[in-house]
PDB file of C-alpha atoms and ligand atoms in Angstrom:
ATOM      1  CA  MET U   1      -9.061 -14.920  44.104  1.00 80.00           C
ATOM      2  CA  ASP U   2      -6.443 -17.582  44.715  1.00 94.00           C
ATOM      3  CA  ALA U   3      -7.139 -19.338  47.984  1.00 95.00           C
ATOM      4  CA  VAL U   4      -7.274 -22.634  49.806  1.00 96.00           C
ATOM      5  CA  ILE U   5     -10.687 -23.852  50.924  1.00 95.00           C
ATOM      6  CA  GLN U   6     -11.608 -26.832  53.029  1.00 95.00           C
ATOM      7  CA  GLY U   7     -13.935 -29.455  51.598  1.00 96.00           C
ATOM      8  CA  LYS U   8     -16.443 -31.329  53.721  1.00 95.00           C
ATOM      9  CA  ASP U   9     -14.026 -34.283  53.470  1.00 94.00           C
ATOM     10  CA  GLY U  10     -11.563 -32.253  55.567  1.00 94.00           C
ATOM     11  CA  ASN U  11      -9.111 -31.856  52.678  1.00 94.00           C
ATOM     12  CA  ASP U  12      -7.776 -28.527  51.454  1.00 95.00           C
ATOM     13  CA  TYR U  13      -8.501 -27.508  47.864  1.00 97.00           C
ATOM     14  CA  ARG U  14      -7.032 -24.646  45.870  1.00 97.00           C
ATOM     15  CA  ILE U  15      -9.520 -22.322  44.196  1.00 98.00           C
ATOM     16  CA  ARG U  16      -8.189 -19.950  41.549  1.00 98.00           C
ATOM     17  CA  PRO U  17      -9.098 -18.219  38.272  1.00 98.00           C
ATOM     18  CA  ILE U  18      -9.291 -20.505  35.240  1.00 98.00           C
ATOM     19  CA  ARG U  19      -6.334 -20.344  32.800  1.00 97.00           C
ATOM     20  CA  PRO U  20      -5.832 -21.304  29.162  1.00 97.00           C
ATOM     21  CA  ASP U  21      -3.889 -24.451  30.090  1.00 97.00           C
ATOM     22  CA  ASP U  22      -7.016 -25.791  31.873  1.00 98.00           C
ATOM     23  CA  ALA U  23      -8.723 -26.399  28.515  1.00 97.00           C
ATOM     24  CA  GLU U  24      -7.942 -30.113  28.209  1.00 97.00           C
ATOM     25  CA  SER U  25      -8.882 -30.806  31.835  1.00 97.00           C
ATOM     26  CA  LEU U  26     -12.110 -28.912  31.257  1.00 97.00           C
ATOM     27  CA  MET U  27     -12.917 -31.264  28.368  1.00 97.00           C
ATOM     28  CA  ARG U  28     -12.148 -34.341  30.499  1.00 97.00           C
ATOM     29  CA  GLY U  29     -14.239 -32.982  33.364  1.00 96.00           C
ATOM     30  CA  TYR U  30     -17.171 -32.349  31.060  1.00 96.00           C
ATOM     31  CA  ASP U  31     -16.911 -35.896  29.725  1.00 96.00           C
ATOM     32  CA  ALA U  32     -17.040 -37.163  33.333  1.00 96.00           C
ATOM     33  CA  LEU U  33     -20.542 -35.672  33.741  1.00 96.00           C
ATOM     34  CA  SER U  34     -23.595 -37.863  33.224  1.00 96.00           C
ATOM     35  CA  PRO U  35     -25.787 -37.073  30.209  1.00 95.00           C
ATOM     36  CA  GLN U  36     -28.326 -35.510  32.581  1.00 95.00           C
ATOM     37  CA  ALA U  37     -25.674 -33.359  34.284  1.00 95.00           C
ATOM     38  CA  LYS U  38     -24.440 -32.213  30.851  1.00 95.00           C
ATOM     39  CA  TRP U  39     -27.990 -31.195  30.018  1.00 94.00           C
ATOM     40  CA  PHE U  40     -28.394 -29.409  33.338  1.00 93.00           C
ATOM     41  CA  ARG U  41     -25.160 -27.495  32.708  1.00 91.00           C
ATOM     42  CA  MET U  42     -25.803 -26.505  29.079  1.00 90.00           C
ATOM     43  CA  LEU U  43     -29.618 -26.748  28.803  1.00 93.00           C
ATOM     44  CA  HIS U  44     -29.210 -28.175  25.320  1.00 89.00           C
ATOM     45  CA  ALA U  45     -27.511 -31.254  23.880  1.00 87.00           C
ATOM     46  CA  VAL U  46     -23.722 -30.897  24.024  1.00 90.00           C
ATOM     47  CA  PRO U  47     -22.199 -34.406  24.155  1.00 93.00           C
ATOM     48  CA  HIS U  48     -18.591 -33.139  24.420  1.00 95.00           C
ATOM     49  CA  LEU U  49     -16.844 -29.807  24.701  1.00 95.00           C
ATOM     50  CA  THR U  50     -14.956 -29.175  21.459  1.00 96.00           C
ATOM     51  CA  PRO U  51     -11.369 -27.907  21.748  1.00 97.00           C
ATOM     52  CA  GLU U  52     -12.631 -24.534  20.525  1.00 97.00           C
ATOM     53  CA  MET U  53     -15.299 -24.341  23.235  1.00 96.00           C
ATOM     54  CA  ALA U  54     -12.847 -25.447  25.914  1.00 97.00           C
ATOM     55  CA  ALA U  55     -10.295 -22.876  24.749  1.00 97.00           C
ATOM     56  CA  ALA U  56     -12.895 -20.118  24.924  1.00 96.00           C
ATOM     57  CA  TYR U  57     -14.149 -21.185  28.374  1.00 96.00           C
ATOM     58  CA  SER U  58     -10.564 -21.341  29.654  1.00 97.00           C
ATOM     59  CA  ASP U  59      -9.579 -17.898  28.466  1.00 97.00           C
ATOM     60  CA  PRO U  60     -12.347 -15.616  29.718  1.00 96.00           C
ATOM     61  CA  ASP U  61     -12.530 -11.986  28.684  1.00 95.00           C
ATOM     62  CA  PRO U  62     -11.453 -10.173  31.866  1.00 93.00           C
ATOM     63  CA  ASP U  63     -13.798  -7.282  31.071  1.00 92.00           C
ATOM     64  CA  ASP U  64     -16.834  -9.531  30.787  1.00 96.00           C
ATOM     65  CA  GLU U  65     -16.377 -12.884  32.519  1.00 97.00           C
ATOM     66  CA  ILE U  66     -15.334 -14.316  35.868  1.00 97.00           C
ATOM     67  CA  CYS U  67     -14.443 -17.973  36.274  1.00 98.00           C
ATOM     68  CA  LEU U  68     -13.018 -19.759  39.302  1.00 98.00           C
ATOM     69  CA  VAL U  69     -11.981 -23.419  39.302  1.00 98.00           C
ATOM     70  CA  VAL U  70     -11.114 -25.877  42.057  1.00 98.00           C
ATOM     71  CA  GLU U  71      -7.999 -28.013  41.656  1.00 98.00           C
ATOM     72  CA  GLY U  72      -8.156 -31.754  42.259  1.00 97.00           C
ATOM     73  CA  GLN U  73      -5.974 -33.912  44.424  1.00 91.00           C
ATOM     74  CA  GLY U  74      -5.262 -37.609  44.911  1.00 91.00           C
ATOM     75  CA  ALA U  75      -6.354 -39.487  41.798  1.00 92.00           C
ATOM     76  CA  LEU U  76      -7.458 -36.169  40.298  1.00 95.00           C
ATOM     77  CA  THR U  77      -4.225 -34.247  40.921  1.00 95.00           C
ATOM     78  CA  GLY U  78      -3.544 -32.084  37.888  1.00 94.00           C
ATOM     79  CA  GLU U  79      -7.220 -31.936  36.958  1.00 97.00           C
ATOM     80  CA  ILE U  80      -9.724 -29.236  37.684  1.00 97.00           C
ATOM     81  CA  LEU U  81     -12.749 -30.566  39.544  1.00 98.00           C
ATOM     82  CA  GLY U  82     -15.174 -27.899  38.421  1.00 97.00           C
ATOM     83  CA  GLY U  83     -15.994 -24.348  39.275  1.00 97.00           C
ATOM     84  CA  ALA U  84     -18.295 -21.445  38.670  1.00 98.00           C
ATOM     85  CA  ARG U  85     -18.497 -18.537  36.270  1.00 98.00           C
ATOM     86  CA  VAL U  86     -20.433 -15.350  35.709  1.00 98.00           C
ATOM     87  CA  ASN U  87     -20.760 -13.896  32.222  1.00 97.00           C
ATOM     88  CA  GLY U  88     -21.716 -10.325  31.442  1.00 97.00           C
ATOM     89  CA  VAL U  89     -20.208  -8.615  34.453  1.00 97.00           C
ATOM     90  CA  GLY U  90     -19.758  -4.892  34.900  1.00 94.00           C
ATOM     91  CA  PRO U  91     -21.220  -1.939  36.753  1.00 95.00           C
ATOM     92  CA  GLY U  92     -25.013  -2.119  36.860  1.00 95.00           C
ATOM     93  CA  LYS U  93     -25.161  -5.333  34.824  1.00 96.00           C
ATOM     94  CA  ASP U  94     -27.027  -8.562  35.510  1.00 97.00           C
ATOM     95  CA  GLY U  95     -24.416 -11.309  35.229  1.00 97.00           C
ATOM     96  CA  GLU U  96     -25.371 -14.869  34.264  1.00 98.00           C
ATOM     97  CA  PHE U  97     -23.904 -17.607  36.458  1.00 98.00           C
ATOM     98  CA  ALA U  98     -23.130 -21.251  35.787  1.00 97.00           C
ATOM     99  CA  VAL U  99     -21.577 -23.897  38.007  1.00 97.00           C
ATOM    100  CA  SER U 100     -20.526 -27.514  37.667  1.00 96.00           C
ATOM    101  CA  MET U 101     -18.538 -30.091  39.585  1.00 97.00           C
ATOM    102  CA  ARG U 102     -17.143 -33.476  38.580  1.00 97.00           C
ATOM    103  CA  PRO U 103     -19.174 -36.324  40.110  1.00 96.00           C
ATOM    104  CA  GLU U 104     -16.158 -37.485  42.160  1.00 95.00           C
ATOM    105  CA  ALA U 105     -16.092 -34.125  43.962  1.00 95.00           C
ATOM    106  CA  ARG U 106     -19.793 -33.605  44.631  1.00 93.00           C
ATOM    107  CA  GLY U 107     -21.262 -32.935  48.023  1.00 94.00           C
ATOM    108  CA  LEU U 108     -18.028 -31.444  49.383  1.00 96.00           C
ATOM    109  CA  GLY U 109     -19.278 -27.860  49.371  1.00 96.00           C
ATOM    110  CA  LEU U 110     -16.800 -26.939  46.627  1.00 97.00           C
ATOM    111  CA  ALA U 111     -19.426 -25.869  44.101  1.00 97.00           C
ATOM    112  CA  ARG U 112     -21.005 -23.698  46.756  1.00 97.00           C
ATOM    113  CA  ARG U 113     -17.665 -22.050  47.571  1.00 97.00           C
ATOM    114  CA  ALA U 114     -16.861 -21.495  43.886  1.00 97.00           C
ATOM    115  CA  LEU U 115     -20.259 -19.927  43.285  1.00 98.00           C
ATOM    116  CA  ILE U 116     -19.916 -17.689  46.340  1.00 97.00           C
ATOM    117  CA  GLY U 117     -16.465 -16.701  45.059  1.00 97.00           C
ATOM    118  CA  VAL U 118     -17.659 -15.556  41.636  1.00 97.00           C
ATOM    119  CA  ILE U 119     -20.699 -13.810  43.146  1.00 97.00           C
ATOM    120  CA  ASP U 120     -18.411 -11.870  45.486  1.00 96.00           C
ATOM    121  CA  ILE U 121     -16.236 -10.784  42.541  1.00 96.00           C
ATOM    122  CA  ALA U 122     -19.332  -9.820  40.514  1.00 97.00           C
ATOM    123  CA  ARG U 123     -20.506  -7.729  43.463  1.00 96.00           C
ATOM    124  CA  ASP U 124     -17.091  -6.074  43.773  1.00 95.00           C
ATOM    125  CA  GLN U 125     -17.245  -5.227  40.056  1.00 94.00           C
ATOM    126  CA  GLY U 126     -20.575  -3.484  40.565  1.00 94.00           C
ATOM    127  CA  CYS U 127     -23.006  -6.032  39.114  1.00 96.00           C
ATOM    128  CA  ALA U 128     -26.618  -5.285  40.007  1.00 96.00           C
ATOM    129  CA  SER U 129     -27.515  -8.982  40.199  1.00 97.00           C
ATOM    130  CA  VAL U 130     -26.590 -12.472  39.128  1.00 98.00           C
ATOM    131  CA  TRP U 131     -29.085 -14.834  37.543  1.00 98.00           C
ATOM    132  CA  GLY U 132     -29.187 -18.216  35.911  1.00 97.00           C
ATOM    133  CA  SER U 133     -31.488 -20.685  34.205  1.00 96.00           C
ATOM    134  CA  VAL U 134     -31.974 -23.876  36.183  1.00 97.00           C
ATOM    135  CA  ALA U 135     -33.818 -26.962  34.959  1.00 96.00           C
ATOM    136  CA  ARG U 136     -36.813 -27.587  37.213  1.00 96.00           C
ATOM    137  CA  ARG U 137     -35.654 -31.180  37.743  1.00 96.00           C
ATOM    138  CA  ASN U 138     -32.192 -30.041  38.876  1.00 96.00           C
ATOM    139  CA  ASP U 139     -32.652 -30.598  42.612  1.00 95.00           C
ATOM    140  CA  GLY U 140     -28.947 -30.140  43.394  1.00 94.00           C
ATOM    141  CA  MET U 141     -28.778 -26.711  41.775  1.00 96.00           C
ATOM    142  CA  ARG U 142     -32.139 -25.686  43.203  1.00 96.00           C
ATOM    143  CA  GLY U 143     -30.977 -26.570  46.696  1.00 95.00           C
ATOM    144  CA  LEU U 144     -27.681 -24.767  46.225  1.00 95.00           C
ATOM    145  CA  ALA U 145     -29.353 -21.629  44.827  1.00 96.00           C
ATOM    146  CA  GLU U 146     -31.919 -21.507  47.613  1.00 96.00           C
ATOM    147  CA  ARG U 147     -29.246 -21.838  50.285  1.00 95.00           C
ATOM    148  CA  LEU U 148     -27.362 -18.905  48.756  1.00 96.00           C
ATOM    149  CA  GLY U 149     -30.473 -16.706  48.867  1.00 96.00           C
ATOM    150  CA  PHE U 150     -31.511 -16.813  45.212  1.00 97.00           C
ATOM    151  CA  THR U 151     -35.194 -16.465  44.489  1.00 97.00           C
ATOM    152  CA  LEU U 152     -36.504 -19.038  42.049  1.00 97.00           C
ATOM    153  CA  ARG U 153     -39.451 -18.522  39.720  1.00 97.00           C
ATOM    154  CA  ILE U 154     -40.746 -20.350  36.692  1.00 97.00           C
ATOM    155  CA  ASP U 155     -39.319 -18.942  33.467  1.00 95.00           C
ATOM    156  CA  PRO U 156     -42.378 -17.508  31.678  1.00 95.00           C
ATOM    157  CA  GLU U 157     -40.755 -18.322  28.322  1.00 94.00           C
ATOM    158  CA  ASP U 158     -39.946 -21.971  29.136  1.00 94.00           C
ATOM    159  CA  LYS U 159     -41.854 -23.699  31.886  1.00 94.00           C
ATOM    160  CA  THR U 160     -39.242 -26.481  32.155  1.00 94.00           C
ATOM    161  CA  LEU U 161     -36.852 -23.873  33.557  1.00 96.00           C
ATOM    162  CA  LEU U 162     -36.541 -21.786  36.674  1.00 97.00           C
ATOM    163  CA  LEU U 163     -34.999 -18.346  36.759  1.00 97.00           C
ATOM    164  CA  ALA U 164     -32.703 -18.028  39.751  1.00 97.00           C
ATOM    165  CA  GLU U 165     -32.046 -14.409  40.682  1.00 97.00           C
ATOM    166  CA  LEU U 166     -29.923 -12.763  43.353  1.00 98.00           C
ATOM    167  CA  PRO U 167     -29.772  -8.988  43.712  1.00 97.00           C
ATOM    168  CA  LEU U 168     -26.315  -7.795  44.741  1.00 96.00           C
ATOM    169  CA  HIS U 169     -25.752  -4.970  47.108  1.00 76.00           C
ATOM    170  CA  PRO U 170     -22.446  -3.171  47.355  1.00 66.00           C
ATOM    171  CA  PRO U 171     -20.223  -4.476  50.154  1.00 59.00           C
ATOM    172  CA  GLY U 172     -20.251  -2.599  53.429  1.00 57.00           C
TER     173      GLY U 172
HETATM  174  C1  COA L 201     -25.126 -28.394  40.851  1.00 83.16           C
HETATM  175  C2  COA L 201     -23.778 -28.958  41.287  1.00 83.16           C
HETATM  176  C3  COA L 201     -22.681 -28.019  40.825  1.00 83.16           C
HETATM  177  C4  COA L 201     -23.773 -29.061  42.811  1.00 83.16           C
HETATM  178  O1  COA L 201     -22.569 -29.655  43.195  1.00 83.16           O
HETATM  179  P1  COA L 201     -22.341 -30.189  44.689  1.00 83.16           P
HETATM  180  O2  COA L 201     -20.988 -30.730  44.756  1.00 83.16           O
HETATM  181  O3  COA L 201     -23.482 -31.025  45.112  1.00 83.16           O
HETATM  182  O4  COA L 201     -22.434 -28.832  45.484  1.00 83.16           O
HETATM  183  P2  COA L 201     -22.038 -28.579  46.997  1.00 83.16           P
HETATM  184  O5  COA L 201     -21.415 -29.766  47.636  1.00 83.16           O
HETATM  185  O6  COA L 201     -21.301 -27.303  47.025  1.00 83.16           O
HETATM  186  O7  COA L 201     -23.476 -28.465  47.655  1.00 83.16           O
HETATM  187  C5  COA L 201     -24.164 -27.272  47.621  1.00 83.16           C
HETATM  188  C6  COA L 201     -25.424 -27.356  48.454  1.00 83.16           C
HETATM  189  O8  COA L 201     -26.482 -27.965  47.699  1.00 83.16           O
HETATM  190  C7  COA L 201     -27.079 -28.981  48.469  1.00 83.16           C
HETATM  191  N1  COA L 201     -27.510 -30.051  47.576  1.00 83.16           N
HETATM  192  C8  COA L 201     -26.728 -30.831  46.820  1.00 83.16           C
HETATM  193  N2  COA L 201     -27.484 -31.734  46.165  1.00 83.16           N
HETATM  194  C9  COA L 201     -28.759 -31.496  46.528  1.00 83.16           C
HETATM  195  C10 COA L 201     -30.017 -32.081  46.189  1.00 83.16           C
HETATM  196  N3  COA L 201     -30.088 -33.104  45.335  1.00 83.16           N
HETATM  197  N4  COA L 201     -31.156 -31.551  46.706  1.00 83.16           N
HETATM  198  C11 COA L 201     -31.105 -30.495  47.548  1.00 83.16           C
HETATM  199  N5  COA L 201     -29.935 -29.900  47.928  1.00 83.16           N
HETATM  200  C12 COA L 201     -28.777 -30.393  47.411  1.00 83.16           C
HETATM  201  C13 COA L 201     -26.019 -29.453  49.410  1.00 83.16           C
HETATM  202  O9  COA L 201     -26.593 -30.029  50.572  1.00 83.16           O
HETATM  203  C14 COA L 201     -25.261 -28.169  49.706  1.00 83.16           C
HETATM  204  O10 COA L 201     -25.867 -27.433  50.712  1.00 83.16           O
HETATM  205  P3  COA L 201     -25.000 -26.982  52.017  1.00 83.16           P
HETATM  206  O11 COA L 201     -23.724 -26.386  51.499  1.00 83.16           O
HETATM  207  O12 COA L 201     -25.896 -26.008  52.696  1.00 83.16           O
HETATM  208  O13 COA L 201     -24.778 -28.255  52.746  1.00 83.16           O
HETATM  209  C15 COA L 201     -23.522 -30.374  40.702  1.00 83.16           C
HETATM  210  O14 COA L 201     -24.588 -31.219  41.044  1.00 83.16           O
HETATM  211  C16 COA L 201     -23.335 -30.392  39.194  1.00 83.16           C
HETATM  212  O15 COA L 201     -22.237 -30.208  38.689  1.00 83.16           O
HETATM  213  N6  COA L 201     -24.408 -30.645  38.454  1.00 83.16           N
HETATM  214  C17 COA L 201     -24.327 -30.680  36.987  1.00 83.16           C
HETATM  215  C18 COA L 201     -24.223 -29.301  36.364  1.00 83.16           C
HETATM  216  C19 COA L 201     -25.332 -28.405  36.849  1.00 83.16           C
HETATM  217  O16 COA L 201     -26.443 -28.832  37.093  1.00 83.16           O
HETATM  218  N7  COA L 201     -25.038 -27.101  36.939  1.00 83.16           N
HETATM  219  C20 COA L 201     -26.007 -26.118  37.338  1.00 83.16           C
HETATM  220  C21 COA L 201     -26.520 -25.378  36.143  1.00 83.16           C
HETATM  221  S1  COA L 201     -26.107 -23.652  36.273  1.00 83.16           S
END
């Protein structure tokens, strides 16, 4: 997927697969998140992305991972704003999603579009479902997941978390 989407601010944003040269922007974008947002994204303490982590996130295994990012504009031209990924994709598999967006680009519907984009690709690749762990206090992610049709239930192994699950049906 390489497309232009319209944000709720009326501006056009490019959405495309992540590439290795996004690694440094990924590190800057992670540093722009609040400590709480970092926790919500990683579900454990990760103060900064190391260069090794950023390199790995920016060079996904095409047989296993999908990642779409949204390019910035204006003051954030040249940066990626955020995006969505699904790990563990393949026919019959249950892929795990994650999504994040820089604070400057929140509320524009871009995270929603990125998540829809990776879900559509996961469906095309035959995934049976996508799922993710969501902190119970993460109202933004809860709202987004519910609007996309995920069911949310308390994780029986960690009651501070919700399991968000979306069965995928083949297109058509
Ligand atoms: C979760 C996150 C990606 C959402 O980003 P965003 O820019 O608000 O997302 P969008 O603008 O695409 O909004 C998506 C929907 O969620 C809704 N939403 C956003 N914040 C909300 C809140 N606090 N409560 C309820 N709904 C909320 C929006 O109204 C929108 O719904 P709509 O498209 O039907 O209008 C962002 O808050 C983030 O990066 N958080 C930190 C990392 C994180 O928590 N990741 C999730 C872990 S997998």
